[in-house]
Amino acid sequence: MKTYNYLSNAVTRFGAISTQVITIVFILFTISASAQMHSTMPAVPSPTGNSIPFGGFGGLTAGYGIQYLITPGTALGGFTTAPTPGNNISTLYIRSAATSSPVTYSNFTIKLGQTTATELTTGVWVTSGMTQVYFSSSQSITWVNGTWIQFNLQTPFLYDPAQSLIIEMTHTAISGLTATIFPIANHSATVGLVRRVWATNPPPAPVGSAGTLLYCGIDVTPAAPCTEPPVPGSATANPPSSRRRPN
């Protein structure tokens, strides 16, 4: 089975002109041979930390929720490298923009969905077509600025890269906060459209919206069963290369 890593173009649109990239591919001696692609990404210039839904925006103990929209293609707001069709999203990453002691989120839930729309609607919480892919009755997160928070999805999500992706994250209560924090990284640029809506939990009445883009990443794996036979292991290191300047 093959795994591919993708980061939202919120990460790279205004990134460094070039970045050294080292790709290491391991083909392991296992019944299901595994190949994983790793890409280093330039940091977002002036990323903004947001307190919704993890930082106590609605109160230090209050439940909250948010929906983000990731557009298809590789323009600003999409993934830097468009995943190919026929893959499941297996892992979701969000970027931390703050440092904290452990914070616990009750009934933490991630849902994914898709739409042909390229923006969300102010005042509307999307419920149709949303699939629960991750749940924890007590999710502990220790936020560390500049690192990735990784969620291995309990239910893989079949992803159509020709459509927009909706990422929903909600919880019903917070414990462990002593002050409001701003832990979820957003791109400093906006696109003039509604790319996120937020609400007290439970929705469906959003209390705000904005064009801010989520700083996130995904892993995808083939939706079809792996049929490749085992092959001898090897490791390959590619020399540094330059990343093309974004448009």
PDB file of C-alpha atoms in Angstrom:
ATOM      1  CA  MET A   1       0.000   0.000   0.000  1.00  0.00           C
ATOM      2  CA  LYS A   2       1.303   3.437  -0.882  1.00  0.00           C
ATOM      3  CA  THR A   3       0.985   6.546   1.257  1.00  0.00           C
ATOM      4  CA  TYR A   4       1.330  10.104  -0.043  1.00  0.00           C
ATOM      5  CA  ASN A   5       1.660  13.345   1.926  1.00  0.00           C
ATOM      6  CA  TYR A   6       0.013  16.602   0.825  1.00  0.00           C
ATOM      7  CA  LEU A   7      -0.108  20.008   2.485  1.00  0.00           C
ATOM      8  CA  SER A   8      -2.623  22.734   1.820  1.00  0.00           C
ATOM      9  CA  ASN A   9      -1.407  25.538  -0.433  1.00  0.00           C
ATOM     10  CA  ALA A  10      -2.080  27.862   2.451  1.00  0.00           C
ATOM     11  CA  VAL A  11       1.396  26.647   3.377  1.00  0.00           C
ATOM     12  CA  THR A  12       3.293  27.584   0.233  1.00  0.00           C
ATOM     13  CA  ARG A  13       1.605  30.281  -1.833  1.00  0.00           C
ATOM     14  CA  PHE A  14       3.826  32.997  -0.415  1.00  0.00           C
ATOM     15  CA  GLY A  15       6.582  30.660   0.692  1.00  0.00           C
ATOM     16  CA  ALA A  16      10.293  30.701   0.010  1.00  0.00           C
ATOM     17  CA  ILE A  17      11.375  30.776  -3.626  1.00  0.00           C
ATOM     18  CA  SER A  18      13.317  27.561  -3.205  1.00  0.00           C
ATOM     19  CA  THR A  19      13.483  24.836  -0.604  1.00  0.00           C
ATOM     20  CA  GLN A  20      15.833  21.916  -0.342  1.00  0.00           C
ATOM     21  CA  VAL A  21      13.845  18.750  -0.562  1.00  0.00           C
ATOM     22  CA  ILE A  22      15.125  15.376   0.493  1.00  0.00           C
ATOM     23  CA  THR A  23      12.910  12.452  -0.388  1.00  0.00           C
ATOM     24  CA  ILE A  24      13.611   9.145   1.241  1.00  0.00           C
ATOM     25  CA  VAL A  25      11.702   6.144  -0.009  1.00  0.00           C
ATOM     26  CA  PHE A  26      11.793   2.886   1.937  1.00  0.00           C
ATOM     27  CA  ILE A  27      10.448  -0.275   0.339  1.00  0.00           C
ATOM     28  CA  LEU A  28      10.098  -2.642   3.276  1.00  0.00           C
ATOM     29  CA  PHE A  29      10.182  -6.427   3.526  1.00  0.00           C
ATOM     30  CA  THR A  30       6.523  -6.803   4.420  1.00  0.00           C
ATOM     31  CA  ILE A  31       3.591  -8.668   2.949  1.00  0.00           C
ATOM     32  CA  SER A  32       2.159  -5.257   2.006  1.00  0.00           C
ATOM     33  CA  ALA A  33       5.056  -3.269   0.564  1.00  0.00           C
ATOM     34  CA  SER A  34       4.960   0.380   1.656  1.00  0.00           C
ATOM     35  CA  ALA A  35       6.264   3.500  -0.092  1.00  0.00           C
ATOM     36  CA  GLN A  36       5.909   6.895   1.503  1.00  0.00           C
ATOM     37  CA  MET A  37       6.653  10.299   0.020  1.00  0.00           C
ATOM     38  CA  HIS A  38       7.897  13.021   2.372  1.00  0.00           C
ATOM     39  CA  SER A  39       8.075  16.685   1.392  1.00  0.00           C
ATOM     40  CA  THR A  40       9.500  19.556   3.391  1.00  0.00           C
ATOM     41  CA  MET A  41       7.478  22.735   3.112  1.00  0.00           C
ATOM     42  CA  PRO A  42       8.575  26.332   3.631  1.00  0.00           C
ATOM     43  CA  ALA A  43       7.048  28.052   6.630  1.00  0.00           C
ATOM     44  CA  VAL A  44       4.071  30.326   6.170  1.00  0.00           C
ATOM     45  CA  PRO A  45       5.150  33.986   6.317  1.00  0.00           C
ATOM     46  CA  SER A  46       3.349  35.567   9.275  1.00  0.00           C
ATOM     47  CA  PRO A  47       0.967  32.690  10.038  1.00  0.00           C
ATOM     48  CA  THR A  48      -1.914  33.707  12.254  1.00  0.00           C
ATOM     49  CA  GLY A  49      -2.872  31.760  15.356  1.00  0.00           C
ATOM     50  CA  ASN A  50      -6.600  31.271  15.822  1.00  0.00           C
ATOM     51  CA  SER A  51      -8.430  30.386  19.030  1.00  0.00           C
ATOM     52  CA  ILE A  52     -11.407  28.756  17.267  1.00  0.00           C
ATOM     53  CA  PRO A  53     -12.257  26.004  18.073  1.00  0.00           C
ATOM     54  CA  PHE A  54      -9.413  24.872  20.339  1.00  0.00           C
ATOM     55  CA  GLY A  55      -8.352  27.927  22.303  1.00  0.00           C
ATOM     56  CA  GLY A  56     -11.316  28.941  24.420  1.00  0.00           C
ATOM     57  CA  PHE A  57     -12.815  31.570  22.114  1.00  0.00           C
ATOM     58  CA  GLY A  58     -16.339  30.994  23.463  1.00  0.00           C
ATOM     59  CA  GLY A  59     -15.151  30.489  27.044  1.00  0.00           C
ATOM     60  CA  LEU A  60     -12.347  28.506  28.648  1.00  0.00           C
ATOM     61  CA  THR A  61     -14.560  25.442  29.093  1.00  0.00           C
ATOM     62  CA  ALA A  62     -17.105  25.864  26.281  1.00  0.00           C
ATOM     63  CA  GLY A  63     -17.595  23.474  23.377  1.00  0.00           C
ATOM     64  CA  TYR A  64     -17.028  24.861  19.909  1.00  0.00           C
ATOM     65  CA  GLY A  65     -16.827  23.831  16.281  1.00  0.00           C
ATOM     66  CA  ILE A  66     -15.452  24.947  12.932  1.00  0.00           C
ATOM     67  CA  GLN A  67     -15.711  24.004   9.265  1.00  0.00           C
ATOM     68  CA  TYR A  68     -12.975  24.799   6.739  1.00  0.00           C
ATOM     69  CA  LEU A  69     -13.118  24.443   2.958  1.00  0.00           C
ATOM     70  CA  ILE A  70     -10.103  23.315   0.892  1.00  0.00           C
ATOM     71  CA  THR A  71     -10.567  23.945  -2.818  1.00  0.00           C
ATOM     72  CA  PRO A  72      -9.530  21.575  -5.634  1.00  0.00           C
ATOM     73  CA  GLY A  73      -6.408  22.267  -7.657  1.00  0.00           C
ATOM     74  CA  THR A  74      -3.116  23.778  -6.541  1.00  0.00           C
ATOM     75  CA  ALA A  75      -4.001  27.469  -6.421  1.00  0.00           C
ATOM     76  CA  LEU A  76      -4.115  29.337  -3.115  1.00  0.00           C
ATOM     77  CA  GLY A  77      -6.495  27.445  -0.841  1.00  0.00           C
ATOM     78  CA  GLY A  78      -5.846  23.984  -2.354  1.00  0.00           C
ATOM     79  CA  PHE A  79      -3.159  21.367  -1.833  1.00  0.00           C
ATOM     80  CA  THR A  80       0.304  22.092  -3.208  1.00  0.00           C
ATOM     81  CA  THR A  81       0.276  18.820  -5.133  1.00  0.00           C
ATOM     82  CA  ALA A  82      -3.131  17.605  -6.227  1.00  0.00           C
ATOM     83  CA  PRO A  83      -3.793  14.030  -5.047  1.00  0.00           C
ATOM     84  CA  THR A  84      -4.816  11.624  -7.761  1.00  0.00           C
ATOM     85  CA  PRO A  85      -8.328  10.101  -7.832  1.00  0.00           C
ATOM     86  CA  GLY A  86      -9.012   6.765  -6.186  1.00  0.00           C
ATOM     87  CA  ASN A  87      -7.369   7.481  -2.830  1.00  0.00           C
ATOM     88  CA  ASN A  88      -8.561   7.554   0.753  1.00  0.00           C
ATOM     89  CA  ILE A  89      -7.546  10.263   3.204  1.00  0.00           C
ATOM     90  CA  SER A  90      -6.004   8.289   6.069  1.00  0.00           C
ATOM     91  CA  THR A  91      -4.394  11.048   8.170  1.00  0.00           C
ATOM     92  CA  LEU A  92      -5.144  14.709   8.830  1.00  0.00           C
ATOM     93  CA  TYR A  93      -2.525  17.181  10.069  1.00  0.00           C
ATOM     94  CA  ILE A  94      -3.127  20.646  11.459  1.00  0.00           C
ATOM     95  CA  ARG A  95      -0.376  23.118  12.252  1.00  0.00           C
ATOM     96  CA  SER A  96       0.114  24.354  15.800  1.00  0.00           C
ATOM     97  CA  ALA A  97       0.653  28.097  16.288  1.00  0.00           C
ATOM     98  CA  ALA A  98       0.970  28.174  20.086  1.00  0.00           C
ATOM     99  CA  THR A  99       2.480  26.261  22.999  1.00  0.00           C
ATOM    100  CA  SER A 100       0.445  25.005  25.934  1.00  0.00           C
ATOM    101  CA  SER A 101       0.185  22.489  28.714  1.00  0.00           C
ATOM    102  CA  PRO A 102      -2.057  19.497  27.910  1.00  0.00           C
ATOM    103  CA  VAL A 103      -5.597  20.536  26.999  1.00  0.00           C
ATOM    104  CA  THR A 104      -8.461  18.045  26.921  1.00  0.00           C
ATOM    105  CA  TYR A 105     -11.390  18.263  24.495  1.00  0.00           C
ATOM    106  CA  SER A 106     -14.533  16.268  25.275  1.00  0.00           C
ATOM    107  CA  ASN A 107     -16.252  14.341  22.486  1.00  0.00           C
ATOM    108  CA  PHE A 108     -13.757  15.616  19.937  1.00  0.00           C
ATOM    109  CA  THR A 109     -14.989  14.799  16.441  1.00  0.00           C
ATOM    110  CA  ILE A 110     -13.614  15.226  12.937  1.00  0.00           C
ATOM    111  CA  LYS A 111     -15.915  14.969   9.932  1.00  0.00           C
ATOM    112  CA  LEU A 112     -15.032  15.246   6.251  1.00  0.00           C
ATOM    113  CA  GLY A 113     -17.254  15.980   3.291  1.00  0.00           C
ATOM    114  CA  GLN A 114     -17.064  17.170  -0.308  1.00  0.00           C
ATOM    115  CA  THR A 115     -18.869  19.736  -2.405  1.00  0.00           C
ATOM    116  CA  THR A 116     -18.679  21.279  -5.859  1.00  0.00           C
ATOM    117  CA  ALA A 117     -18.895  24.721  -4.228  1.00  0.00           C
ATOM    118  CA  THR A 118     -15.700  26.753  -3.852  1.00  0.00           C
ATOM    119  CA  GLU A 119     -16.808  28.592  -0.749  1.00  0.00           C
ATOM    120  CA  LEU A 120     -18.953  28.044   2.309  1.00  0.00           C
ATOM    121  CA  THR A 121     -22.072  30.088   3.047  1.00  0.00           C
ATOM    122  CA  THR A 122     -22.222  32.622   5.858  1.00  0.00           C
ATOM    123  CA  GLY A 123     -24.636  31.440   8.530  1.00  0.00           C
ATOM    124  CA  VAL A 124     -24.881  27.876   7.172  1.00  0.00           C
ATOM    125  CA  TRP A 125     -23.391  24.772   8.800  1.00  0.00           C
ATOM    126  CA  VAL A 126     -22.929  21.953   6.273  1.00  0.00           C
ATOM    127  CA  THR A 127     -24.555  18.726   7.481  1.00  0.00           C
ATOM    128  CA  SER A 128     -25.440  16.866   4.283  1.00  0.00           C
ATOM    129  CA  GLY A 129     -22.789  14.419   3.111  1.00  0.00           C
ATOM    130  CA  MET A 130     -20.492  14.837   6.120  1.00  0.00           C
ATOM    131  CA  THR A 131     -18.800  11.622   7.326  1.00  0.00           C
ATOM    132  CA  GLN A 132     -17.403  11.106  10.811  1.00  0.00           C
ATOM    133  CA  VAL A 133     -13.801   9.942  10.420  1.00  0.00           C
ATOM    134  CA  TYR A 134     -12.403  10.459  13.928  1.00  0.00           C
ATOM    135  CA  PHE A 135     -13.832  10.531  17.453  1.00  0.00           C
ATOM    136  CA  SER A 136     -12.375  10.665  20.944  1.00  0.00           C
ATOM    137  CA  SER A 137     -14.465  11.066  24.071  1.00  0.00           C
ATOM    138  CA  SER A 138     -11.443  12.700  25.730  1.00  0.00           C
ATOM    139  CA  GLN A 139      -8.848  14.069  23.295  1.00  0.00           C
ATOM    140  CA  SER A 140      -5.685  15.425  24.937  1.00  0.00           C
ATOM    141  CA  ILE A 141      -3.526  17.795  22.881  1.00  0.00           C
ATOM    142  CA  THR A 142      -0.298  19.447  23.976  1.00  0.00           C
ATOM    143  CA  TRP A 143       0.162  22.324  21.559  1.00  0.00           C
ATOM    144  CA  VAL A 144       3.752  23.069  20.504  1.00  0.00           C
ATOM    145  CA  ASN A 145       4.249  26.088  18.275  1.00  0.00           C
ATOM    146  CA  GLY A 146       5.446  25.255  14.760  1.00  0.00           C
ATOM    147  CA  THR A 147       4.693  21.533  14.907  1.00  0.00           C
ATOM    148  CA  TRP A 148       2.083  19.291  13.315  1.00  0.00           C
ATOM    149  CA  ILE A 149      -0.816  17.755  15.225  1.00  0.00           C
ATOM    150  CA  GLN A 150      -1.549  14.393  13.610  1.00  0.00           C
ATOM    151  CA  PHE A 151      -4.889  12.583  13.580  1.00  0.00           C
ATOM    152  CA  ASN A 152      -4.887   9.037  12.198  1.00  0.00           C
ATOM    153  CA  LEU A 153      -8.422   8.662  10.922  1.00  0.00           C
ATOM    154  CA  GLN A 154     -10.458   5.765  12.277  1.00  0.00           C
ATOM    155  CA  THR A 155     -12.511   5.741   9.075  1.00  0.00           C
ATOM    156  CA  PRO A 156     -10.609   6.423   5.816  1.00  0.00           C
ATOM    157  CA  PHE A 157     -12.353   8.942   3.576  1.00  0.00           C
ATOM    158  CA  LEU A 158     -12.596   8.442  -0.181  1.00  0.00           C
ATOM    159  CA  TYR A 159     -11.366  11.735  -1.632  1.00  0.00           C
ATOM    160  CA  ASP A 160     -12.265  13.194  -5.022  1.00  0.00           C
ATOM    161  CA  PRO A 161      -9.594  15.838  -5.807  1.00  0.00           C
ATOM    162  CA  ALA A 162     -11.908  17.440  -8.382  1.00  0.00           C
ATOM    163  CA  GLN A 163     -14.178  18.666  -5.576  1.00  0.00           C
ATOM    164  CA  SER A 164     -13.685  20.901  -2.558  1.00  0.00           C
ATOM    165  CA  LEU A 165     -12.966  19.234   0.771  1.00  0.00           C
ATOM    166  CA  ILE A 166     -14.812  20.304   3.934  1.00  0.00           C
ATOM    167  CA  ILE A 167     -12.997  19.688   7.219  1.00  0.00           C
ATOM    168  CA  GLU A 168     -15.126  19.880  10.361  1.00  0.00           C
ATOM    169  CA  MET A 169     -13.710  19.787  13.920  1.00  0.00           C
ATOM    170  CA  THR A 170     -15.955  20.002  16.990  1.00  0.00           C
ATOM    171  CA  HIS A 171     -15.903  19.307  20.719  1.00  0.00           C
ATOM    172  CA  THR A 172     -18.406  19.709  23.555  1.00  0.00           C
ATOM    173  CA  ALA A 173     -16.155  21.005  26.357  1.00  0.00           C
ATOM    174  CA  ILE A 174     -12.568  22.026  27.203  1.00  0.00           C
ATOM    175  CA  SER A 175     -10.523  21.390  30.335  1.00  0.00           C
ATOM    176  CA  GLY A 176      -6.978  22.491  31.126  1.00  0.00           C
ATOM    177  CA  LEU A 177      -7.090  26.074  29.847  1.00  0.00           C
ATOM    178  CA  THR A 178      -6.283  28.940  32.211  1.00  0.00           C
ATOM    179  CA  ALA A 179      -6.357  31.633  29.522  1.00  0.00           C
ATOM    180  CA  THR A 180      -7.397  31.951  25.890  1.00  0.00           C
ATOM    181  CA  ILE A 181      -4.763  30.596  23.486  1.00  0.00           C
ATOM    182  CA  PHE A 182      -4.436  30.780  19.687  1.00  0.00           C
ATOM    183  CA  PRO A 183      -3.219  27.311  18.748  1.00  0.00           C
ATOM    184  CA  ILE A 184      -4.523  26.557  15.237  1.00  0.00           C
ATOM    185  CA  ALA A 185      -2.473  28.031  12.397  1.00  0.00           C
ATOM    186  CA  ASN A 186      -4.172  29.854   9.553  1.00  0.00           C
ATOM    187  CA  HIS A 187      -2.576  31.479   6.525  1.00  0.00           C
ATOM    188  CA  SER A 188      -2.081  35.218   6.925  1.00  0.00           C
ATOM    189  CA  ALA A 189      -3.762  35.770   3.543  1.00  0.00           C
ATOM    190  CA  THR A 190      -7.467  35.539   2.857  1.00  0.00           C
ATOM    191  CA  VAL A 191      -9.140  34.871  -0.468  1.00  0.00           C
ATOM    192  CA  GLY A 192     -12.127  37.186  -0.180  1.00  0.00           C
ATOM    193  CA  LEU A 193     -14.511  34.224   0.084  1.00  0.00           C
ATOM    194  CA  VAL A 194     -16.020  32.282   2.961  1.00  0.00           C
ATOM    195  CA  ARG A 195     -13.506  29.522   3.663  1.00  0.00           C
ATOM    196  CA  ARG A 196     -14.437  28.882   7.305  1.00  0.00           C
ATOM    197  CA  VAL A 197     -17.506  29.131   9.513  1.00  0.00           C
ATOM    198  CA  TRP A 198     -17.607  28.580  13.266  1.00  0.00           C
ATOM    199  CA  ALA A 199     -20.268  27.846  15.830  1.00  0.00           C
ATOM    200  CA  THR A 200     -20.888  26.988  19.448  1.00  0.00           C
ATOM    201  CA  ASN A 201     -21.332  23.263  19.913  1.00  0.00           C
ATOM    202  CA  PRO A 202     -23.638  21.765  18.970  1.00  0.00           C
ATOM    203  CA  PRO A 203     -24.194  23.593  15.649  1.00  0.00           C
ATOM    204  CA  PRO A 204     -26.022  24.258  13.299  1.00  0.00           C
ATOM    205  CA  ALA A 205     -26.131  28.022  13.796  1.00  0.00           C
ATOM    206  CA  PRO A 206     -22.717  29.490  12.884  1.00  0.00           C
ATOM    207  CA  VAL A 207     -21.902  32.694  14.696  1.00  0.00           C
ATOM    208  CA  GLY A 208     -19.113  33.834  12.365  1.00  0.00           C
ATOM    209  CA  SER A 209     -17.326  33.332   9.053  1.00  0.00           C
ATOM    210  CA  ALA A 210     -14.153  34.464   7.274  1.00  0.00           C
ATOM    211  CA  GLY A 211     -11.966  33.867   4.237  1.00  0.00           C
ATOM    212  CA  THR A 212      -9.025  32.610   6.317  1.00  0.00           C
ATOM    213  CA  LEU A 213      -7.293  29.462   5.057  1.00  0.00           C
ATOM    214  CA  LEU A 214      -6.397  26.421   7.162  1.00  0.00           C
ATOM    215  CA  TYR A 215      -2.751  25.372   7.467  1.00  0.00           C
ATOM    216  CA  CYS A 216      -3.149  21.599   7.137  1.00  0.00           C
ATOM    217  CA  GLY A 217      -1.972  18.438   5.452  1.00  0.00           C
ATOM    218  CA  ILE A 218      -3.217  14.962   4.565  1.00  0.00           C
ATOM    219  CA  ASP A 219      -1.923  11.479   3.873  1.00  0.00           C
ATOM    220  CA  VAL A 220      -3.712   9.424   1.243  1.00  0.00           C
ATOM    221  CA  THR A 221      -3.623   5.706   0.520  1.00  0.00           C
ATOM    222  CA  PRO A 222      -5.059   3.767  -2.431  1.00  0.00           C
ATOM    223  CA  ALA A 223      -8.700   2.913  -1.970  1.00  0.00           C
ATOM    224  CA  ALA A 224      -8.235  -0.456  -3.708  1.00  0.00           C
ATOM    225  CA  PRO A 225      -6.559  -3.343  -1.822  1.00  0.00           C
ATOM    226  CA  CYS A 226      -2.808  -3.621  -2.259  1.00  0.00           C
ATOM    227  CA  THR A 227      -1.894  -6.345  -4.756  1.00  0.00           C
ATOM    228  CA  GLU A 228       1.825  -5.668  -5.183  1.00  0.00           C
ATOM    229  CA  PRO A 229       4.101  -8.542  -4.064  1.00  0.00           C
ATOM    230  CA  PRO A 230       6.940  -7.923  -1.577  1.00  0.00           C
ATOM    231  CA  VAL A 231      10.181  -6.633  -3.085  1.00  0.00           C
ATOM    232  CA  PRO A 232      13.713  -6.308  -1.654  1.00  0.00           C
ATOM    233  CA  GLY A 233      14.170  -3.283   0.570  1.00  0.00           C
ATOM    234  CA  SER A 234      16.087  -0.202  -0.521  1.00  0.00           C
ATOM    235  CA  ALA A 235      16.651   3.390   0.514  1.00  0.00           C
ATOM    236  CA  THR A 236      17.208   6.288  -1.883  1.00  0.00           C
ATOM    237  CA  ALA A 237      18.222   9.852  -0.982  1.00  0.00           C
ATOM    238  CA  ASN A 238      17.656  12.478  -3.665  1.00  0.00           C
ATOM    239  CA  PRO A 239      19.994  15.497  -3.854  1.00  0.00           C
ATOM    240  CA  PRO A 240      18.645  18.940  -2.897  1.00  0.00           C
ATOM    241  CA  SER A 241      16.378  20.532  -5.502  1.00  0.00           C
ATOM    242  CA  SER A 242      14.769  23.907  -5.963  1.00  0.00           C
ATOM    243  CA  ARG A 243      11.045  24.428  -5.560  1.00  0.00           C
ATOM    244  CA  ARG A 244       9.384  26.422  -8.312  1.00  0.00           C
ATOM    245  CA  ARG A 245       8.262  29.881  -7.272  1.00  0.00           C
ATOM    246  CA  PRO A 246       4.496  29.971  -6.707  1.00  0.00           C
ATOM    247  CA  ASN A 247       2.452  31.943  -9.197  1.00  0.00           C
TER     248      ASN A 247
END
